Tab-separated table of C-alpha atoms (C1' of nucleotides) in Angstrom:
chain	number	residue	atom	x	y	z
S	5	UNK	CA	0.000	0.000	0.000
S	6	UNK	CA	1.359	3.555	-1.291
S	7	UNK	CA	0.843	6.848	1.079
S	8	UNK	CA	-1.898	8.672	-0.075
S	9	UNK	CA	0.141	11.290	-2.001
S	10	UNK	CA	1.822	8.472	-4.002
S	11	UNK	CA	-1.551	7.096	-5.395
S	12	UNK	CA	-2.318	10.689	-6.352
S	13	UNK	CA	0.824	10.953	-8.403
S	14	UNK	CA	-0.106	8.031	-10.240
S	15	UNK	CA	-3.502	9.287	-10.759
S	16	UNK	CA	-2.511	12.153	-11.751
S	17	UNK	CA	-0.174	10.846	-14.345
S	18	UNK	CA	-2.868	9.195	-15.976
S	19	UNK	CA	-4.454	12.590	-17.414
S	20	UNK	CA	-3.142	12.902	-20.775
S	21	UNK	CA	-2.014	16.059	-22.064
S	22	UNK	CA	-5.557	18.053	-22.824
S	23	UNK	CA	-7.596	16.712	-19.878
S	24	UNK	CA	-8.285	18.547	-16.520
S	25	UNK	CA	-9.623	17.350	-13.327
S	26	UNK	CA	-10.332	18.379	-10.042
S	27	UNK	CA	-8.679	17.983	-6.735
S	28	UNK	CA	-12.478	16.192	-5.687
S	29	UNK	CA	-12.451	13.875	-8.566
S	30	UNK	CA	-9.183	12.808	-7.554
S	31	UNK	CA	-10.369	12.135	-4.084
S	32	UNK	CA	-13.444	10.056	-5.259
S	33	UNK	CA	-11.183	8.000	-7.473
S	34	UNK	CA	-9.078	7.049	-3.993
S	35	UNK	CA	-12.657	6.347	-2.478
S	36	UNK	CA	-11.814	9.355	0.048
S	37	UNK	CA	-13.300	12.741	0.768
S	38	UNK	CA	-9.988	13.563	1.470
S	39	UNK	CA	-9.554	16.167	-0.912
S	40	UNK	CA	-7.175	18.292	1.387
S	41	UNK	CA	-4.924	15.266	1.367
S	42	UNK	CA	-4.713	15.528	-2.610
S	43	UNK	CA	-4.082	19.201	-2.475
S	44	UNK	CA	-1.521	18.358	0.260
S	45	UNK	CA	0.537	15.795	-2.380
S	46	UNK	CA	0.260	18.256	-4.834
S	47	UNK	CA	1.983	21.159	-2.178
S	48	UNK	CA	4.749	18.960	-2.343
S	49	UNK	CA	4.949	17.761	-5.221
S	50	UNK	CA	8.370	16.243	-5.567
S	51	UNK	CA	8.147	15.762	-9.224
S	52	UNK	CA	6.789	19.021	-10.672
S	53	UNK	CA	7.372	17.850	-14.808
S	54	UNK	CA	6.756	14.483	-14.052
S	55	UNK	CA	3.104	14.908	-12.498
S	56	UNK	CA	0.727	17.100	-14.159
S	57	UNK	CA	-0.438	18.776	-11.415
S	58	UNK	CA	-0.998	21.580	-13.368
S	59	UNK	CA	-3.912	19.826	-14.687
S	60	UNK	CA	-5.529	19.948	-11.522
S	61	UNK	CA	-7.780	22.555	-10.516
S	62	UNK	CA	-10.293	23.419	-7.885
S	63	UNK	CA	-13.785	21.989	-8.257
S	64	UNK	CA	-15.154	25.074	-9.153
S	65	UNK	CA	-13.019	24.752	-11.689
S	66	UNK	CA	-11.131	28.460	-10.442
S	67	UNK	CA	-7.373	28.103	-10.628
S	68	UNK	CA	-6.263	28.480	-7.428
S	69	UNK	CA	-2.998	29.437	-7.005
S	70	UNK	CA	-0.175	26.972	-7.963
S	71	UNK	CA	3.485	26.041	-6.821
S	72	UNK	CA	4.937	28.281	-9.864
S	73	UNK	CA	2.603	30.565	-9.651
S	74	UNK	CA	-0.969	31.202	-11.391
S	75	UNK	CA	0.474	32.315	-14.577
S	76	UNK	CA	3.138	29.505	-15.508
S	77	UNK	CA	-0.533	26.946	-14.496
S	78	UNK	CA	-2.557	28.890	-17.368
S	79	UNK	CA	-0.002	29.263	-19.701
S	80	UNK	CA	0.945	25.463	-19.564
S	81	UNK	CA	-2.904	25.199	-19.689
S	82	UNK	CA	-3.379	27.142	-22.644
S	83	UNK	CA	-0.234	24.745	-24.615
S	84	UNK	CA	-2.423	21.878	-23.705
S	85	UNK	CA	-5.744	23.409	-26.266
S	86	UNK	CA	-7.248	24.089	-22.789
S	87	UNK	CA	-9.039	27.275	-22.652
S	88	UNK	CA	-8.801	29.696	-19.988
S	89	UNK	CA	-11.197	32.497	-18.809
S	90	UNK	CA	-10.147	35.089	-17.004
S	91	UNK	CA	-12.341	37.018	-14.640
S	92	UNK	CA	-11.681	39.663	-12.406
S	93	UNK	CA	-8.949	38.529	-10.477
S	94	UNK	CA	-9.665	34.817	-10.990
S	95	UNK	CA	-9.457	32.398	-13.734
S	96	UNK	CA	-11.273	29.385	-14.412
S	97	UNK	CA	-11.470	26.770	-17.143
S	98	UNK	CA	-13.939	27.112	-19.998
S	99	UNK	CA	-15.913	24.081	-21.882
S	100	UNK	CA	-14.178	21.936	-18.316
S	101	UNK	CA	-17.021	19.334	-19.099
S	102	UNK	CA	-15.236	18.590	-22.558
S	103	UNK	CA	-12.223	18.470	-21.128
S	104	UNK	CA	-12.779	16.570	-18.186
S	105	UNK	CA	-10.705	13.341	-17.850
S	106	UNK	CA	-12.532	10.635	-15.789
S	107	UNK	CA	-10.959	8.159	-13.849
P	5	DC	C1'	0.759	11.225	20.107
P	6	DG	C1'	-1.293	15.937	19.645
P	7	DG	C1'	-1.342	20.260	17.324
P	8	DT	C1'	-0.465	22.770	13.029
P	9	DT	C1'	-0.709	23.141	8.070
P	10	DG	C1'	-2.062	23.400	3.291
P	11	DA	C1'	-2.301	24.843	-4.088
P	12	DC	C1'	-9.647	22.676	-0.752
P	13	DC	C1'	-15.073	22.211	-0.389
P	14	DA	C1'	-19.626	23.537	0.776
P	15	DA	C1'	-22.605	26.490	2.823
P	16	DG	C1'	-23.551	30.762	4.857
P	17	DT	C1'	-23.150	35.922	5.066
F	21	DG	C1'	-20.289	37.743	-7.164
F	22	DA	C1'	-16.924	38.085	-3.312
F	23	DC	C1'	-15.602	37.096	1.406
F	24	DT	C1'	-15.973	34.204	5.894
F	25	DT	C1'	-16.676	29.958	8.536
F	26	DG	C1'	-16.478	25.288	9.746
F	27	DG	C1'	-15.129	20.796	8.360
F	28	DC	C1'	-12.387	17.551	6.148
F	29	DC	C1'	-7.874	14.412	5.721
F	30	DA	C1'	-2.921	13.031	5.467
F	31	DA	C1'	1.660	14.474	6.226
F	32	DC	C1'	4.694	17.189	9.044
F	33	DC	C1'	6.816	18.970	13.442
DNA sequence: CGGTTGACCAAGT
DNA sequence: GACTTGGCCAACC
């Protein structure tokens, strides 16, 4: 058995380049509510290139701050055909339910 | 082992 | 729509 954070990686490195999903989604695929434990993996993240975790966003689907910063997460986004909306002071993703990737 | 933390969530204000 | 509150869970100290 992995630590939490581990199975998250490897979740996470499932979503192919295009597809989003949510810090909840992730938690539902580990059977778990414990979405503050996914968010926690993802503080750490000890393999930034290696784990998309900036395909990961909140489940409102805001982009919520990010290890590099909000900017590098949308611009990254934005290479991967995914299309961001900015509003006021927050960003979130647009058409998320065609870009969804489900577990 | 207990308290703190953190890139959150849902509901309330 | 934007901000606050309480709750949630695993890792960290």
């Amino acid at each position: 058995m992995k630590t939490f954070d581990q199975q998250c990686y490897d979740l996470l490195m499932l979503v192919p380049s295009g597809k989003v999903t949510t810090y909840k989604a992730i938690a539902d695929a580990l059977n778990s509510k414990a979405y503050r434990a996914v968010w926690w993996a993802m503080n750490r993240n000890p393999d930034a290139p290696q784990v998309p975790c900036h395909r990961v966003v909140s489940s409102d689907w805001s982009l919520w701050g990010y290890a590099f910063g909000c900017d590098e997460k949308i611009k990254i986004l934005k290479t991967e055909w995914i299309i961001i909306q900015e509003r006021k002071w927050k960003m979130y993703v647009k058409d998320f339910e065609s870009c969804q990737f489900i577990f």
